[in-house]
Tab-separated table of C-alpha atoms in Angstrom:
chain	number	residue	atom	x	y	z
U	13	MET	CA	66.903	-13.884	57.563
U	14	LYS	CA	63.270	-14.606	58.769
U	15	GLN	CA	62.182	-18.253	59.386
U	16	ASN	CA	60.561	-19.861	55.679
U	17	ASP	CA	61.608	-16.800	53.730
U	18	PHE	CA	61.160	-18.071	50.337
U	19	ASP	CA	62.755	-14.680	49.000
U	20	LYS	CA	66.147	-15.529	47.448
U	21	ILE	CA	64.898	-18.130	45.319
U	22	ALA	CA	61.337	-17.004	44.076
U	23	ALA	CA	62.830	-15.967	40.737
U	24	VAL	CA	63.967	-19.613	40.212
U	25	TYR	CA	61.947	-21.696	42.212
U	26	ASP	CA	59.514	-23.269	39.245
U	27	TRP	CA	62.894	-23.953	37.225
U	28	LEU	CA	64.135	-26.070	40.183
U	29	ALA	CA	60.972	-27.766	40.918
U	30	ARG	CA	60.993	-28.823	37.226
U	31	PHE	CA	64.675	-29.839	37.080
U	32	VAL	CA	64.155	-32.087	40.044
U	33	PHE	CA	61.209	-33.531	39.875
U	34	GLY	CA	59.869	-33.112	35.966
U	35	LYS	CA	56.219	-32.230	35.724
U	36	ASN	CA	55.404	-34.452	38.774
U	37	ILE	CA	55.331	-31.438	41.126
U	38	ILE	CA	52.642	-29.635	38.873
U	39	HIS	CA	50.545	-32.882	38.015
U	40	ALA	CA	50.424	-33.859	41.494
U	41	GLN	CA	49.292	-30.192	42.473
U	42	LYS	CA	46.726	-30.339	39.726
U	43	PHE	CA	45.531	-33.586	40.017
U	44	PHE	CA	43.018	-32.990	42.624
U	45	LEU	CA	41.622	-29.382	41.271
U	46	ASN	CA	38.372	-30.630	40.017
U	47	LYS	CA	37.160	-31.135	43.779
U	48	ILE	CA	36.411	-27.930	44.208
U	49	SER	CA	33.256	-26.417	42.977
U	50	ASP	CA	31.688	-23.786	41.748
U	51	GLY	CA	31.360	-20.260	43.492
U	52	ALA	CA	33.352	-21.977	46.461
U	53	THR	CA	35.614	-19.677	48.559
U	54	VAL	CA	39.290	-20.957	48.956
U	55	LEU	CA	42.605	-20.491	50.988
U	56	ILE	CA	45.694	-21.318	49.875
U	57	LEU	CA	48.354	-21.736	51.835
U	58	GLY	CA	52.123	-21.344	50.728
U	59	GLY	CA	50.914	-20.359	47.178
U	60	GLY	CA	54.212	-19.615	45.613
U	61	THR	CA	54.527	-18.090	42.480
U	62	GLY	CA	50.539	-18.824	41.387
U	63	GLU	CA	50.769	-21.547	39.277
U	64	ILE	CA	47.939	-23.396	40.739
U	65	LEU	CA	46.396	-20.260	41.720
U	66	ALA	CA	46.175	-19.667	37.799
U	67	GLU	CA	44.773	-23.341	37.227
U	68	ILE	CA	41.766	-22.740	39.547
U	69	VAL	CA	40.520	-19.615	38.443
U	70	LYS	CA	40.614	-20.388	34.453
U	71	ASN	CA	38.555	-23.748	35.093
U	72	LYS	CA	36.283	-22.479	37.997
U	73	ASN	CA	33.595	-20.074	38.014
U	74	GLY	CA	32.626	-17.764	40.675
U	75	ILE	CA	34.983	-18.486	43.231
U	76	GLN	CA	36.721	-16.304	45.829
U	77	VAL	CA	40.392	-16.918	46.588
U	78	CYS	CA	42.399	-16.010	49.675
U	79	TYR	CA	46.411	-16.496	48.341
U	80	VAL	CA	48.735	-16.508	51.624
U	81	GLU	CA	52.086	-16.499	51.086
U	82	LEU	CA	55.192	-15.129	53.099
U	83	SER	CA	57.673	-13.902	50.735
U	84	PRO	CA	56.934	-10.887	48.863
U	85	GLU	CA	58.985	-11.820	46.076
U	86	MET	CA	56.872	-14.970	45.054
U	87	ILE	CA	53.200	-12.615	45.316
U	88	SER	CA	54.843	-10.385	43.164
U	89	ILE	CA	55.395	-12.669	40.176
U	90	ALA	CA	52.015	-14.294	41.086
U	91	LYS	CA	50.211	-10.917	40.500
U	92	LYS	CA	51.522	-10.766	37.250
U	93	LYS	CA	49.590	-13.607	36.181
U	94	PHE	CA	46.417	-12.318	36.932
U	95	ASP	CA	44.107	-8.815	36.346
U	96	SER	CA	41.287	-7.498	38.088
U	97	ASN	CA	38.467	-8.833	36.825
U	98	HIS	CA	39.559	-12.626	39.350
U	99	GLN	CA	38.361	-12.653	42.585
U	100	ILE	CA	41.792	-13.010	44.754
U	101	GLN	CA	42.953	-11.636	48.003
U	102	PHE	CA	46.805	-11.479	48.468
U	103	ILE	CA	47.762	-11.815	51.623
U	104	GLU	CA	51.693	-11.241	52.550
U	105	GLY	CA	52.141	-14.003	55.615
U	106	THR	CA	51.535	-17.423	57.256
U	107	GLU	CA	48.388	-19.441	58.841
U	108	ASN	CA	48.654	-16.866	61.434
U	109	ASN	CA	47.358	-14.127	58.635
U	110	ILE	CA	44.340	-15.550	57.549
U	111	PRO	CA	41.452	-13.381	57.372
U	112	SER	CA	39.240	-14.107	60.799
U	113	ASP	CA	35.833	-12.735	59.055
U	114	LYS	CA	36.265	-15.681	56.644
U	115	LYS	CA	35.345	-19.313	56.373
U	116	PHE	CA	36.589	-21.317	53.569
U	117	ASP	CA	35.092	-24.181	51.604
U	118	VAL	CA	38.453	-25.601	50.468
U	119	VAL	CA	41.970	-25.057	52.212
U	120	ILE	CA	44.988	-25.580	49.679
U	121	THR	CA	48.467	-26.422	51.357
U	122	ASN	CA	50.935	-28.015	48.515
U	123	PHE	CA	54.241	-28.324	50.139
U	124	TYR	CA	53.380	-26.052	53.019
U	125	LEU	CA	53.108	-28.694	56.200
U	126	ASP	CA	56.710	-29.999	55.618
U	127	LEU	CA	58.191	-26.249	56.677
U	128	PHE	CA	57.526	-27.113	60.445
U	129	SER	CA	58.160	-29.222	62.721
U	130	ASN	CA	56.040	-32.265	64.470
U	131	GLN	CA	55.550	-30.089	67.301
U	132	SER	CA	54.762	-26.827	65.880
U	133	LEU	CA	52.704	-28.682	62.691
U	134	LYS	CA	49.323	-29.763	65.540
U	135	PHE	CA	49.260	-26.058	66.156
U	136	VAL	CA	49.362	-24.563	62.546
U	137	LEU	CA	46.574	-27.319	61.507
U	138	GLU	CA	44.293	-26.407	64.139
U	139	LYS	CA	44.859	-22.639	63.600
U	140	ILE	CA	43.872	-23.562	59.694
U	141	LYS	CA	41.197	-25.670	60.452
U	142	LYS	CA	39.336	-23.074	62.303
U	143	SER	CA	38.892	-21.039	59.166
U	144	THR	CA	36.964	-24.053	57.430
U	145	THR	CA	33.283	-24.056	56.753
U	146	THR	CA	31.495	-27.595	57.664
U	147	GLN	CA	32.402	-30.109	55.169
U	148	ALA	CA	35.209	-28.443	54.012
U	149	LEU	CA	37.645	-30.082	51.847
U	150	TRP	CA	41.722	-29.768	52.231
U	151	LEU	CA	43.795	-30.852	49.137
U	152	VAL	CA	47.634	-31.437	50.469
U	153	THR	CA	50.337	-32.076	48.016
U	154	ASP	CA	53.631	-33.213	49.834
U	155	PHE	CA	56.515	-35.513	50.221
U	156	VAL	CA	56.154	-38.932	51.812
U	157	ASN	CA	59.247	-41.196	53.752
U	158	ASP	CA	58.240	-44.640	52.927
U	159	ARG	CA	61.720	-45.654	51.395
U	160	LEU	CA	65.489	-45.273	51.624
U	161	TRP	CA	66.008	-43.380	48.681
U	162	HIS	CA	63.198	-40.633	49.776
U	163	ARG	CA	65.039	-40.338	52.969
U	164	ALA	CA	68.062	-39.433	51.306
U	165	MET	CA	66.276	-37.281	49.050
U	166	LEU	CA	64.919	-35.470	51.893
U	167	LYS	CA	67.830	-35.404	53.909
U	168	MET	CA	69.640	-33.512	50.850
U	169	MET	CA	66.686	-31.056	50.152
U	170	TYR	CA	66.136	-30.321	53.720
U	171	LEU	CA	70.190	-29.246	54.253
U	172	PHE	CA	69.334	-27.096	51.097
U	173	PHE	CA	66.245	-25.426	51.939
U	174	ARG	CA	67.551	-24.681	56.161
U	175	ILE	CA	70.892	-22.883	54.007
U	176	THR	CA	68.583	-21.057	51.708
U	177	CYS	CA	65.565	-20.594	52.838
U	178	ASN	CA	66.027	-20.721	57.020
U	179	ILE	CA	62.793	-23.316	57.062
U	180	GLU	CA	62.162	-24.575	60.288
U	181	ALA	CA	61.782	-28.160	59.720
U	182	THR	CA	64.844	-30.557	59.762
U	183	ASN	CA	62.951	-33.426	58.889
U	184	LEU	CA	59.439	-34.333	57.506
U	185	PRO	CA	56.888	-34.534	59.856
U	186	ASN	CA	54.115	-36.999	59.747
U	187	TRP	CA	51.750	-34.610	57.897
U	188	ARG	CA	49.537	-37.482	57.143
U	189	ASN	CA	48.595	-38.652	60.825
U	190	GLU	CA	48.070	-34.900	61.888
U	191	MET	CA	45.792	-34.386	59.752
U	192	ILE	CA	43.798	-37.631	60.644
U	193	LYS	CA	44.321	-36.527	64.849
U	194	LEU	CA	42.662	-33.387	63.810
U	195	GLY	CA	39.539	-35.068	62.718
U	196	GLY	CA	40.245	-35.395	58.938
U	197	ILE	CA	38.839	-38.224	56.449
U	198	GLU	CA	41.395	-38.870	53.618
U	199	ILE	CA	38.679	-39.326	50.758
U	200	ASP	CA	41.100	-39.902	47.666
U	201	SER	CA	44.634	-39.977	47.226
U	202	LYS	CA	47.395	-39.984	44.755
U	203	PHE	CA	51.371	-40.871	44.563
U	204	PHE	CA	53.371	-39.230	42.405
U	205	TYR	CA	57.699	-39.823	41.387
U	206	GLY	CA	57.846	-43.005	42.552
U	207	LYS	CA	55.681	-42.761	45.356
U	208	PHE	CA	57.885	-39.519	46.609
U	209	ILE	CA	55.133	-37.260	46.138
U	210	LYS	CA	51.760	-38.047	47.274
U	211	SER	CA	48.439	-35.879	47.034
U	212	SER	CA	45.355	-36.544	49.237
U	213	VAL	CA	41.872	-35.155	49.566
U	214	PHE	CA	40.825	-34.551	53.892
U	215	GLN	CA	37.813	-34.161	54.346
U	216	PHE	CA	36.455	-32.397	57.671
């Protein structure tokens, strides 16, 4: 099995998220989408089954979206939600497959940064940042580890995803600190689900 491979659970991924977290996952991911301007170029990494993608193209005019997802099964599900009228480029891959000829006004990484070890995350973030425009916005929604029950939940979740999806990480990287080290300024944030899920807006 390839690393970070979500093909096996693609069909039930959204159901699993709702079963564990209710609507908190989707609410968190949608919360700062109003920050995206009409006409923006948007890069989505680890887009999953396209729920957030649907929300963006429905409410924003003239945007161009590059949707990068490693799982072909996830991409297949996402594609069924759209028609050819939407300017969406679907790419099977990771941050290594971001088109080199494009610069993006907005980056969205929802539950993507948690897939990497602290050591790998630094290089992943640097690679993504090279694809952004000046003053780009970076929307991040991911887990935090600030309480004892957070730690217990994360331990179970990482065990599950290590077994089913062969993810690289064994524990949650400090993604917020790494974003700040990269030069990002956290201009807004919101917590969900007992402060276990955080949505942040960074500007570079």
